[in-house]
Coordinates of C-alpha atoms in Angstrom, one line a residue:
M7 CA 64.3 32.0 9.8
A8 CA 67.4 33.4 12.1
E9 CA 64.5 34.8 14.2
R10 CA 63.0 31.8 14.0
I11 CA 65.6 29.4 15.0
E12 CA 66.5 31.7 18.1
Q13 CA 62.6 31.8 19.3
R14 CA 62.5 27.6 19.3
L15 CA 66.5 27.5 21.2
E16 CA 65.3 29.9 23.5
D17 CA 61.9 28.2 24.3
R18 CA 64.2 25.5 25.3
I19 CA 66.2 27.2 27.5
P20 CA 63.1 26.8 30.7
E21 CA 64.2 22.9 30.4
L22 CA 67.8 23.4 30.0
E23 CA 68.3 25.8 33.3
Q24 CA 66.2 22.5 34.6
L25 CA 68.2 20.0 33.7
E26 CA 71.7 21.8 34.9
R27 CA 69.9 22.8 38.5
V28 CA 68.7 19.4 39.8
G29 CA 71.9 18.0 38.6
L30 CA 71.6 15.8 35.4
F31 CA 73.3 17.9 33.3
T32 CA 76.3 20.1 33.4
R33 CA 77.4 23.4 31.7
K34 CA 79.1 22.3 29.2
E35 CA 76.8 19.5 28.2
I36 CA 73.8 22.1 28.2
R37 CA 76.3 24.3 25.7
A38 CA 76.8 21.1 23.7
V39 CA 72.7 20.4 23.1
L40 CA 72.0 24.1 22.0
R41 CA 75.1 24.1 19.6
K42 CA 73.0 20.4 18.3
A43 CA 70.1 21.7 18.5
S44 CA 70.6 25.0 16.9
A45 CA 72.2 22.8 13.8
L46 CA 69.3 20.5 13.5
E47 CA 67.0 24.0 14.1
Y48 CA 68.9 25.0 10.7
K49 CA 68.7 22.0 8.8
I50 CA 64.6 21.9 8.9
Q51 CA 64.5 25.5 8.4
R52 CA 65.6 25.9 4.8
R53 CA 63.4 25.8 1.6
A54 CA 64.8 23.0 0.6
L55 CA 63.7 20.8 3.1
R56 CA 65.0 16.6 3.6
K57 CA 63.0 13.9 5.3
E58 CA 66.6 12.8 7.1
D59 CA 67.0 15.8 8.7
F60 CA 63.5 15.7 9.9
I61 CA 64.7 12.1 11.2
N62 CA 68.2 13.1 12.9
Y63 CA 66.6 16.0 14.7
I64 CA 64.3 13.4 16.1
Q65 CA 66.6 10.3 16.6
Y66 CA 68.5 13.6 18.8
E67 CA 65.6 14.0 20.5
V68 CA 64.4 10.6 21.3
N69 CA 68.3 9.9 22.4
L70 CA 68.0 12.9 24.5
L71 CA 65.3 11.2 26.6
E72 CA 67.2 8.5 26.8
L73 CA 69.9 9.9 28.5
I74 CA 67.6 12.3 31.0
K75 CA 66.2 8.8 31.9
K76 CA 69.4 7.3 32.8
R77 CA 70.4 10.0 34.5
R78 CA 67.5 9.9 36.8
A79 CA 68.0 6.2 37.4
R80 CA 71.5 6.9 38.5
I81 CA 71.4 9.6 41.0
G82 CA 67.3 8.3 42.2
Y83 CA 65.7 11.9 41.1
S84 CA 62.4 11.4 39.5
F85 CA 61.1 15.4 40.1
K86 CA 60.2 18.3 37.5
K87 CA 59.4 16.0 34.3
D88 CA 56.7 18.1 33.3
E89 CA 59.2 20.6 32.7
I90 CA 61.8 19.0 31.4
E91 CA 60.3 15.8 29.7
H92 CA 57.1 17.3 28.7
S93 CA 58.9 19.8 27.1
I94 CA 60.8 17.9 25.0
L95 CA 58.3 15.3 24.1
H96 CA 56.1 18.1 22.3
R97 CA 59.2 19.2 20.7
V98 CA 58.9 15.7 18.8
H99 CA 55.7 14.9 18.6
S100 CA 55.9 18.9 16.9
L101 CA 58.8 16.8 14.7
F102 CA 56.8 14.3 13.2
N103 CA 53.4 16.2 12.9
R104 CA 55.5 18.2 10.1
A105 CA 57.5 15.2 8.7
T106 CA 54.5 13.5 8.0
G107 CA 52.3 16.2 7.1
K108 CA 55.1 16.9 4.3
W109 CA 55.4 13.0 3.5
K110 CA 52.3 11.9 3.7
D111 CA 52.9 8.8 1.5
D112 CA 55.8 7.0 3.8
V113 CA 54.4 4.9 6.3
Q114 CA 56.8 3.8 8.1
L115 CA 57.3 7.3 9.2
W116 CA 54.1 7.3 10.7
L117 CA 54.4 4.6 12.5
S118 CA 57.9 5.8 13.9
H119 CA 55.2 8.0 15.6
V120 CA 53.0 5.1 16.3
A121 CA 56.1 3.3 18.6
F122 CA 57.8 6.5 19.9
C123 CA 54.3 7.0 21.3
K124 CA 53.5 4.0 22.4
Q125 CA 57.1 4.1 23.8
W126 CA 56.3 7.6 26.0
N127 CA 52.7 6.5 26.9
A128 CA 51.3 9.3 25.3
K129 CA 48.1 8.0 24.6
H130 CA 46.0 11.3 23.8
Q131 CA 48.5 11.5 21.1
L132 CA 48.8 8.2 19.0
S133 CA 44.7 8.5 19.4
K134 CA 45.4 12.0 17.0
V135 CA 47.9 10.0 15.0
F136 CA 45.7 6.8 14.1
S137 CA 43.3 9.0 13.1
T138 CA 44.7 11.5 10.6
M139 CA 47.2 8.1 9.3
L140 CA 43.9 6.7 9.0
A141 CA 42.2 9.2 7.3
I142 CA 45.5 9.0 5.0
H143 CA 46.1 6.1 4.4
S144 CA 42.8 4.2 4.9
D145 CA 43.9 1.6 2.0
K146 CA 45.5 0.2 4.2
P147 CA 43.8 -2.9 6.2
A148 CA 47.2 -4.0 8.8
L149 CA 46.9 0.3 9.7
W150 CA 43.4 -0.3 10.4
I151 CA 43.8 -3.5 12.5
M152 CA 46.4 -2.0 14.5
A153 CA 44.7 0.8 15.6
A154 CA 41.6 -1.4 16.5
K155 CA 44.0 -3.2 18.4
W156 CA 45.3 -0.8 20.4
E157 CA 41.4 0.5 21.5
M158 CA 41.0 -2.7 22.4
E159 CA 44.1 -4.1 24.5
T160 CA 45.6 -0.8 25.6
R161 CA 42.5 1.8 26.0
L162 CA 40.2 -1.3 26.7
S163 CA 37.7 0.8 24.7
S164 CA 35.4 -1.7 22.8
E165 CA 33.3 0.2 21.2
S166 CA 36.2 2.5 19.5
A167 CA 37.3 -0.8 18.1
R168 CA 34.5 -2.3 16.8
H169 CA 33.9 1.4 15.4
L170 CA 37.3 1.3 13.5
F171 CA 36.2 -2.2 12.1
L172 CA 32.9 -1.2 10.9
R173 CA 34.7 2.1 9.1
A174 CA 37.4 -0.1 7.8
L175 CA 35.2 -2.6 6.2
R176 CA 33.3 0.1 4.8
F177 CA 36.6 0.7 2.8
H178 CA 37.6 -2.7 2.4
P179 CA 34.4 -5.2 2.4
E180 CA 35.9 -8.2 1.5
C181 CA 39.2 -8.2 3.1
P182 CA 39.3 -11.3 5.1
K183 CA 42.1 -10.0 7.5
L184 CA 40.1 -7.5 8.4
Y185 CA 37.0 -10.1 9.2
Q186 CA 39.6 -12.4 11.0
E187 CA 40.2 -9.8 13.4
Y188 CA 37.2 -8.0 14.5
F189 CA 35.6 -11.5 14.6
R190 CA 38.6 -11.7 17.8
M191 CA 37.7 -8.9 18.9
E192 CA 34.3 -9.7 19.1
L193 CA 35.1 -12.6 20.8
M194 CA 37.4 -11.2 23.0
H195 CA 34.5 -8.5 24.5
A196 CA 32.6 -11.2 25.1
E197 CA 35.3 -13.1 27.1
K198 CA 35.5 -9.9 28.9
Q199 CA 32.3 -9.6 30.1
R200 CA 32.1 -13.2 30.9
K201 CA 35.2 -12.9 33.6
E202 CA 33.4 -9.3 34.8
K203 CA 30.1 -10.5 35.6
K204 CA 31.9 -13.6 37.3
E205 CA 33.9 -11.8 39.8
F206 CA 31.4 -9.4 40.5
E207 CA 28.5 -12.7 41.5
Q208 CA 31.7 -14.2 43.3
A209 CA 32.1 -11.1 45.3
K210 CA 28.1 -10.8 45.2
M211 CA 27.6 -7.8 44.9
D212 CA 24.7 -5.8 43.2
L213 CA 25.2 -5.8 39.3
G214 CA 22.5 -2.5 39.7
E215 CA 22.9 -0.6 36.5
F216 CA 25.6 -3.3 35.1
N217 CA 23.4 -5.2 32.2
Y218 CA 25.1 -8.1 30.9
S219 CA 23.5 -9.6 27.4
E220 CA 23.1 -13.0 27.2
E221 CA 23.7 -12.5 23.5
I222 CA 27.0 -10.9 24.1
L223 CA 28.2 -13.2 27.0
N224 CA 27.8 -16.1 24.4
G225 CA 29.5 -14.4 21.6
E226 CA 26.5 -14.0 19.3
M227 CA 27.9 -10.8 18.5
A228 CA 31.0 -12.6 16.5
R229 CA 28.1 -14.8 14.9
I230 CA 27.0 -12.0 13.5
V231 CA 30.4 -10.9 12.4
Y232 CA 30.9 -14.4 11.1
R233 CA 27.5 -14.4 9.1
D234 CA 28.2 -11.0 7.1
A235 CA 31.4 -12.5 6.4
S236 CA 30.5 -16.2 4.4
Q237 CA 28.6 -14.4 2.3
K238 CA 31.3 -12.1 1.3
I239 CA 34.7 -14.2 1.1
K240 CA 34.3 -17.9 0.0
G241 CA 37.1 -20.2 0.5
V242 CA 37.8 -23.1 3.0
E243 CA 41.0 -20.5 4.9
F244 CA 39.0 -17.8 6.1
Q245 CA 36.6 -20.7 7.1
L246 CA 39.4 -22.3 8.9
A247 CA 41.2 -19.3 9.7
V248 CA 37.9 -17.7 11.7
L249 CA 37.7 -21.6 13.5
S250 CA 41.1 -21.4 15.2
I251 CA 40.1 -18.4 16.1
A252 CA 36.5 -19.8 18.0
K253 CA 38.5 -22.6 19.6
L254 CA 40.6 -20.7 21.7
F255 CA 37.2 -19.2 23.7
D256 CA 35.5 -21.8 25.8
F257 CA 32.3 -20.7 25.3
T258 CA 32.3 -20.5 21.5
Q259 CA 31.3 -24.6 21.2
D260 CA 27.8 -24.1 19.1
L261 CA 29.5 -21.0 17.2
Q262 CA 32.4 -23.5 15.6
K263 CA 29.9 -26.4 15.5
E264 CA 28.0 -24.0 12.8
I265 CA 31.1 -23.3 11.3
L266 CA 31.4 -26.5 11.0
E267 CA 28.9 -27.3 9.5
S268 CA 29.0 -24.7 6.9
L269 CA 32.4 -25.6 6.0
Q270 CA 31.1 -29.3 5.3
T271 CA 28.5 -28.0 4.1
R272 CA 29.7 -25.4 0.9
Y273 CA 33.1 -26.8 0.5
T274 CA 33.0 -30.7 0.5
D275 CA 35.1 -30.9 -2.4
D276 CA 38.1 -28.9 -1.3
P277 CA 41.1 -31.0 0.3
L278 CA 41.6 -28.4 2.8
T279 CA 38.3 -29.1 4.3
W280 CA 38.9 -33.0 4.2
D281 CA 42.6 -32.3 5.9
Y282 CA 41.0 -30.7 8.1
M283 CA 38.1 -32.7 9.2
A284 CA 41.0 -36.1 9.3
R285 CA 43.7 -33.8 11.8
R286 CA 40.3 -33.4 13.7
E287 CA 40.2 -37.5 14.6
L288 CA 43.5 -37.1 16.3
E289 CA 42.2 -34.0 18.4
L290 CA 38.6 -35.8 19.5
G291 CA 41.0 -38.1 20.5
S292 CA 42.9 -36.0 23.0
L293 CA 40.1 -34.9 24.9
Q294 CA 39.9 -37.6 26.6
P295 CA 41.2 -37.9 30.0
T296 CA 44.9 -39.7 30.1
E297 CA 45.6 -39.7 33.6
H298 CA 46.2 -43.4 35.4
T299 CA 47.6 -45.1 31.2
T300 CA 50.3 -47.1 31.2
K301 CA 52.6 -46.5 27.7
Q302 CA 51.2 -49.1 25.8
K303 CA 48.2 -48.2 26.5
K304 CA 49.3 -44.7 25.3
V305 CA 50.8 -45.7 22.3
S306 CA 47.7 -48.3 21.5
E307 CA 45.3 -45.4 21.7
M308 CA 47.9 -43.0 19.5
A309 CA 48.0 -45.9 16.7
Q310 CA 44.0 -45.7 16.7
R311 CA 43.2 -42.1 16.8
E312 CA 45.7 -42.5 13.6
E313 CA 43.7 -45.1 12.0
R314 CA 40.8 -42.6 12.2
C315 CA 43.0 -40.2 10.7
C316 CA 43.5 -42.6 8.2
A317 CA 40.1 -44.1 7.4
V318 CA 39.0 -40.2 6.3
F319 CA 41.7 -39.5 4.4
D320 CA 40.6 -42.8 2.7
E321 CA 37.1 -42.1 2.3
A322 CA 38.8 -37.8 0.9
V323 CA 40.8 -39.6 -2.1
R324 CA 37.9 -41.7 -2.9
A325 CA 35.9 -38.5 -3.5
V326 CA 37.7 -35.8 -4.1
P327 CA 41.0 -37.9 -6.5
T328 CA 43.1 -34.7 -6.8
E329 CA 46.7 -34.0 -6.5
D330 CA 46.5 -31.5 -3.6
M331 CA 44.5 -34.0 -1.8
W332 CA 46.9 -36.9 -2.4
K333 CA 49.7 -34.0 -1.2
C334 CA 47.1 -33.3 1.9
Y335 CA 47.4 -37.0 3.1
I336 CA 50.9 -37.4 2.3
T337 CA 51.8 -34.8 4.5
F338 CA 49.9 -35.9 7.5
C339 CA 51.8 -39.1 6.6
L340 CA 55.2 -38.1 6.6
E341 CA 54.7 -35.4 9.8
R342 CA 53.7 -38.2 12.0
Y343 CA 56.2 -40.4 10.7
K344 CA 59.0 -37.8 11.9
R345 CA 57.4 -37.8 15.0
K346 CA 59.6 -39.5 18.6
T347 CA 58.4 -41.9 19.7
N348 CA 59.7 -45.1 21.6
S349 CA 57.4 -47.2 20.0
E350 CA 59.1 -49.5 17.3
E351 CA 56.0 -50.8 17.1
L352 CA 54.5 -47.9 16.7
K353 CA 57.1 -46.6 13.8
Q354 CA 56.8 -49.5 11.9
K355 CA 53.3 -49.2 10.9
R356 CA 54.1 -45.4 10.3
L357 CA 56.4 -46.1 7.9
E358 CA 54.0 -49.2 6.7
R359 CA 51.2 -46.4 6.0
T360 CA 53.6 -43.2 4.3
L361 CA 55.1 -46.1 1.7
S362 CA 51.7 -47.3 0.9
V363 CA 50.0 -44.0 0.4
F364 CA 53.2 -43.0 -1.7
S365 CA 52.6 -46.0 -3.7
K366 CA 48.8 -45.8 -4.8
A367 CA 49.4 -41.8 -5.0
H368 CA 51.5 -42.6 -7.6
E369 CA 49.6 -46.3 -9.2
S370 CA 46.8 -43.1 -9.7
S371 CA 49.4 -41.0 -11.3
L372 CA 48.5 -37.9 -9.0
L373 CA 51.6 -38.1 -6.9
P374 CA 52.9 -34.4 -7.2
E375 CA 56.4 -34.2 -8.5
A376 CA 58.2 -32.5 -6.1
L377 CA 56.8 -35.4 -3.4
Y378 CA 58.7 -38.3 -5.3
K379 CA 62.1 -36.6 -2.9
P380 CA 60.9 -37.6 0.9
W381 CA 59.3 -41.1 -0.9
L382 CA 63.0 -41.8 -2.5
Q383 CA 65.0 -40.7 0.6
L384 CA 61.8 -42.9 2.6
L385 CA 63.0 -45.8 0.6
L386 CA 66.6 -45.2 0.8
D387 CA 66.8 -44.7 4.8
S388 CA 65.0 -48.1 4.9
S389 CA 67.2 -50.0 2.4
L390 CA 64.4 -50.6 -0.5
S391 CA 67.3 -49.6 -2.8
E392 CA 65.6 -51.6 -5.5
K393 CA 62.5 -50.2 -5.2
A394 CA 63.6 -46.5 -5.1
V395 CA 65.7 -47.3 -8.1
E396 CA 61.9 -48.5 -9.9
V397 CA 60.3 -45.2 -8.6
A398 CA 62.6 -43.0 -9.8
E399 CA 63.1 -44.5 -13.4
A400 CA 58.8 -44.3 -13.0
A401 CA 59.2 -40.5 -11.5
T402 CA 61.2 -39.4 -15.2
R403 CA 58.9 -41.5 -17.1
H404 CA 55.9 -39.6 -15.7
F405 CA 58.0 -36.2 -15.6
S406 CA 60.5 -36.5 -18.9
Q407 CA 60.6 -33.1 -19.2
S408 CA 61.7 -32.3 -15.4
V409 CA 65.2 -31.2 -14.8
E410 CA 64.8 -32.1 -11.1
T411 CA 63.7 -35.2 -11.3
W412 CA 66.3 -36.6 -13.5
Q413 CA 68.9 -34.9 -11.2
M414 CA 67.0 -37.0 -8.7
R415 CA 67.0 -39.6 -10.2
L416 CA 70.8 -39.9 -11.2
Q417 CA 71.3 -39.0 -7.2
V418 CA 69.9 -42.5 -6.4
L419 CA 71.8 -44.5 -9.0
I420 CA 74.6 -42.3 -8.2
Q421 CA 74.3 -43.1 -4.2
L422 CA 73.6 -47.0 -5.0
E423 CA 76.7 -47.6 -7.4
R424 CA 75.0 -48.8 -10.7
D425 CA 76.3 -49.2 -13.1
D426 CA 74.0 -47.9 -15.3
V427 CA 74.8 -43.6 -14.7
T428 CA 76.3 -42.6 -18.1
Q429 CA 73.5 -44.5 -19.7
C430 CA 70.9 -42.6 -17.7
F431 CA 73.0 -39.5 -17.6
E432 CA 72.6 -39.6 -21.6
D433 CA 69.3 -40.0 -21.4
A434 CA 68.6 -37.4 -19.1
I435 CA 70.4 -34.6 -21.9
K436 CA 68.2 -36.2 -24.3
H437 CA 64.9 -35.8 -22.8
V438 CA 65.6 -32.3 -21.2
K439 CA 65.4 -29.4 -23.6
S440 CA 69.2 -27.5 -23.4
K441 CA 68.4 -24.6 -21.0
G442 CA 68.1 -25.4 -17.5
T443 CA 70.0 -28.6 -18.0
L444 CA 73.4 -26.6 -15.8
P445 CA 72.5 -28.7 -12.8
L446 CA 72.6 -32.7 -14.8
W447 CA 76.2 -31.2 -16.3
T448 CA 77.5 -30.1 -12.9
L449 CA 76.3 -33.2 -11.5
W450 CA 77.7 -35.2 -14.3
V451 CA 81.4 -33.7 -14.3
E452 CA 81.3 -34.2 -10.4
W453 CA 80.5 -38.1 -11.0
N454 CA 83.1 -38.4 -13.7
E455 CA 85.8 -37.0 -11.6
T456 CA 85.7 -39.3 -9.3
T457 CA 85.0 -42.5 -11.2
N458 CA 86.4 -42.1 -14.8
S459 CA 89.9 -41.5 -16.1
K460 CA 91.4 -37.9 -17.0
E461 CA 90.4 -38.1 -20.8
D462 CA 87.2 -38.6 -20.6
T463 CA 86.7 -35.7 -17.3
E464 CA 88.2 -33.5 -20.6
A465 CA 86.0 -34.9 -23.1
L466 CA 82.7 -34.2 -20.7
Y467 CA 83.8 -31.2 -20.3
Q468 CA 84.5 -29.8 -23.4
R469 CA 80.8 -31.3 -24.5
S470 CA 79.3 -29.6 -21.7
L471 CA 80.2 -26.1 -23.1
H472 CA 78.8 -26.7 -26.0
A473 CA 75.5 -28.6 -25.3
T474 CA 74.7 -25.4 -22.2
T475 CA 73.4 -22.4 -23.0
P476 CA 76.3 -19.0 -23.4
A477 CA 75.2 -18.3 -19.7
E478 CA 74.7 -21.9 -18.4
S479 CA 78.1 -22.4 -19.6
V480 CA 80.0 -19.6 -18.0
T481 CA 79.6 -22.1 -14.9
M482 CA 81.2 -24.6 -16.3
K483 CA 84.4 -23.0 -17.9
E484 CA 85.1 -21.7 -13.8
M485 CA 84.4 -25.5 -12.8
Y486 CA 86.6 -26.8 -16.2
L487 CA 89.7 -23.9 -15.0
D488 CA 89.6 -25.4 -11.6
W489 CA 89.6 -28.7 -12.5
T490 CA 92.6 -28.6 -14.8
Y491 CA 94.7 -26.6 -12.7
R492 CA 93.8 -29.5 -9.7
N493 CA 95.3 -32.3 -12.7
G494 CA 96.5 -31.0 -15.4
G495 CA 99.2 -28.3 -13.5
Y496 CA 99.9 -24.5 -14.4
K497 CA 101.1 -24.5 -17.8
K498 CA 98.0 -26.9 -19.4
V499 CA 95.1 -24.7 -17.0
K500 CA 96.9 -21.4 -18.9
R501 CA 96.6 -23.0 -22.2
L502 CA 92.8 -23.8 -21.6
F503 CA 92.1 -20.5 -20.2
T504 CA 93.5 -18.5 -23.6
S505 CA 91.8 -21.3 -25.6
L506 CA 88.4 -20.5 -22.9
C507 CA 88.5 -17.1 -23.3
E508 CA 88.1 -17.2 -27.5
N509 CA 84.3 -17.7 -26.8
R510 CA 81.8 -15.3 -25.3
P511 CA 80.3 -14.5 -22.1
F512 CA 82.4 -15.3 -18.9
S513 CA 82.1 -14.7 -15.4
L514 CA 84.4 -12.1 -13.6
D515 CA 85.7 -15.2 -10.8
F516 CA 86.6 -17.3 -14.0
F517 CA 89.4 -14.2 -14.4
R518 CA 90.1 -14.4 -10.5
K519 CA 90.5 -18.5 -10.3
M520 CA 93.0 -17.8 -13.5
I521 CA 94.6 -14.1 -11.3
Q522 CA 94.7 -16.5 -7.9
I523 CA 96.6 -19.6 -9.8
E524 CA 99.3 -17.4 -11.2
K525 CA 99.9 -15.6 -7.3
E526 CA 100.1 -19.2 -6.6
Q527 CA 103.3 -20.1 -8.4
E528 CA 106.3 -19.8 -7.4
S529 CA 107.2 -17.7 -10.3
C530 CA 104.6 -15.4 -10.1
K531 CA 104.7 -13.1 -13.7
M532 CA 103.6 -9.8 -12.9
L533 CA 103.4 -9.5 -17.1
H534 CA 101.0 -13.0 -16.5
L535 CA 98.9 -11.1 -14.0
R536 CA 98.7 -7.8 -16.1
E537 CA 97.2 -9.3 -19.2
Y538 CA 94.6 -11.4 -17.0
Y539 CA 93.4 -7.9 -15.2
E540 CA 93.4 -7.3 -18.6
R541 CA 91.3 -9.1 -19.7
A542 CA 88.9 -9.0 -17.0
L543 CA 88.4 -5.1 -17.4
R544 CA 87.6 -5.6 -20.8
E545 CA 84.4 -7.5 -19.7
F546 CA 84.0 -5.7 -16.3
G547 CA 85.4 -2.4 -16.7
S548 CA 82.4 -0.6 -16.4
T549 CA 80.5 -2.1 -13.7
N550 CA 83.6 -3.2 -11.3
T551 CA 84.9 -0.8 -8.9
D552 CA 86.8 -3.3 -6.8
L553 CA 89.5 -5.4 -10.0
W554 CA 90.6 -1.2 -10.9
L555 CA 91.9 -1.3 -7.2
D556 CA 93.3 -5.0 -7.0
Y557 CA 94.6 -4.2 -10.1
I558 CA 95.7 -0.7 -8.5
K559 CA 97.3 -3.1 -5.5
E560 CA 98.9 -5.7 -8.0
E561 CA 100.6 -3.0 -9.1
L562 CA 102.1 -1.4 -6.2
S563 CA 103.1 -5.1 -4.1
H564 CA 104.4 -7.3 -6.4
P565 CA 107.8 -7.3 -6.2
K566 CA 108.0 -6.1 -10.5
G567 CA 105.1 -4.1 -10.7
K568 CA 105.5 -0.3 -11.5
P569 CA 103.5 2.1 -9.1
E570 CA 104.4 4.7 -12.1
N571 CA 101.7 2.6 -13.6
C572 CA 99.1 3.7 -11.0
G573 CA 98.1 6.6 -13.0
S574 CA 97.2 6.0 -15.6
I575 CA 94.9 2.7 -14.0
H576 CA 93.3 5.1 -12.4
W577 CA 92.9 7.5 -15.2
R578 CA 91.7 4.4 -17.1
A579 CA 89.2 4.1 -14.6
M580 CA 87.4 7.2 -14.3
K581 CA 86.7 7.4 -18.3
M582 CA 85.4 4.4 -17.7
L583 CA 82.8 3.5 -14.4
Q584 CA 79.8 4.1 -15.0
G585 CA 77.4 6.5 -13.0
D586 CA 77.5 6.5 -9.2
L587 CA 80.8 3.9 -9.6
V588 CA 83.4 6.5 -10.2
E589 CA 82.5 8.2 -6.9
D590 CA 82.8 5.1 -5.1
F591 CA 86.1 4.3 -6.5
V592 CA 87.1 8.0 -6.1
S593 CA 86.6 7.4 -2.2
K594 CA 87.8 3.9 -2.2
Y595 CA 91.5 4.7 -3.9
T596 CA 91.4 7.7 -1.6
L597 CA 91.4 5.4 1.1
L598 CA 93.8 3.0 -0.3
Q599 CA 97.0 6.2 -0.8
T600 CA 95.8 6.7 2.6
G601 CA 96.8 3.4 4.2
H602 CA 93.2 2.4 5.5
L603 CA 92.1 0.2 2.6

């Protein structure tokens, strides 16, 4: 092993001598590079190889290349690159090859090699990397797409890109993303050929042996890809994706028409088809020339376009009366309403239309639960408070077991300062199952704190502890403790803490809150702090290192603390902590002893 390492270090000598001779590195720096290289070489020649050692070696070599690049720029020396950089690049590729050969499944390692090749313009090497990587990771479509894009965009080889896509489709015959990118590639190839032909014609050059097929120039290859894909991939999302790609190219009108016809024929009942057809009315209108038009005319044209969109949507909800269809319609209306405009008339028209669509969807019992919230917000913003209350009540009738819907109704009532808030809270708790009611209880006690007496709030807190699940009661205990301290003072909160400690479970924040309260007192007693820490450690001592360290710090820093207890606390921590936490605790304790924590 030593002989092999010595040989590899000797192989470095010519490049290091060149670095010193041309003034890029000093002799001292050369020695440092040799020492570091020797240490790194020994690590990657061991019997038990570690991935981290290869990564560190590669990173060191990359940093060395970057440093040489900066030194060259500083002194303006650009010669001897073959003798210096070329050998380092060769070594990095060799390291990557060994690492990817050993850890073949690590995709990130392969991608790092790809990125390195791209950075240093190693095209020949990158081609080999892609070839080997795809042979091993043929099950990952994203890697095929990456390789094909590189062939198309960097090497300008549409033939190689096409070959890669066809190979990829043998492994993934039903992958939508692969077909989309293959479709895009064929259109890019057609566009490239069209540009070449145009430049030749403008220069009045004889095309001679260059034969530009009209079919390819018109995107016929992309059409073949689309037709093949349509037979294998079902779903409107794919059709819309290829249509959006086709629209990026100005010679695909016939292809777009074919895709659109397929969309309308095969996916008539899909909400996304109707959504696209409706929104298309906006684009069709925007294609008209808008020069020399007044602001009023522009507003009028926009209003007409939106009306045409809504006419399509109205037809859609009659043809496909589903929640998803209404959701598409409402989303469109909200998007238009939120668009900025200086025309108050257009803004008012958008508002009225949006509220009308919300009402129609609600009346047909097809308004999704998630859309009641934006409807209520719109009503409140428009000062239609009575309608908001009515809608919120209807929502809770329709979704009577939904915590979010009750929460939404309660927030409306609280915001409008209605008298029936308490009754609504009672109804919510009655309808909703106990599990998951925490948001309702937290909202109730927060509202109660600001509107009712302390006695009522305390009774509500006590009730919440019994009504919520054990896991949810943890949060209520924290809130109860905090409220009691703010409204009842230290003695009351201490009694409450003792009382709450009788029933598990607890959170760490529950104990930390009590410790913080004790520290805020003028006569902060170490005896009480020890009690709180001990209680906390009984619950969380096996899983939390910071709690032990805070306890030790308290003994060291408190005027009534006993530093001699620290050894005992440390011993208990070592016994109680689980797994890797012991090592973590030892490290932090050492830092604490040396004054670095």
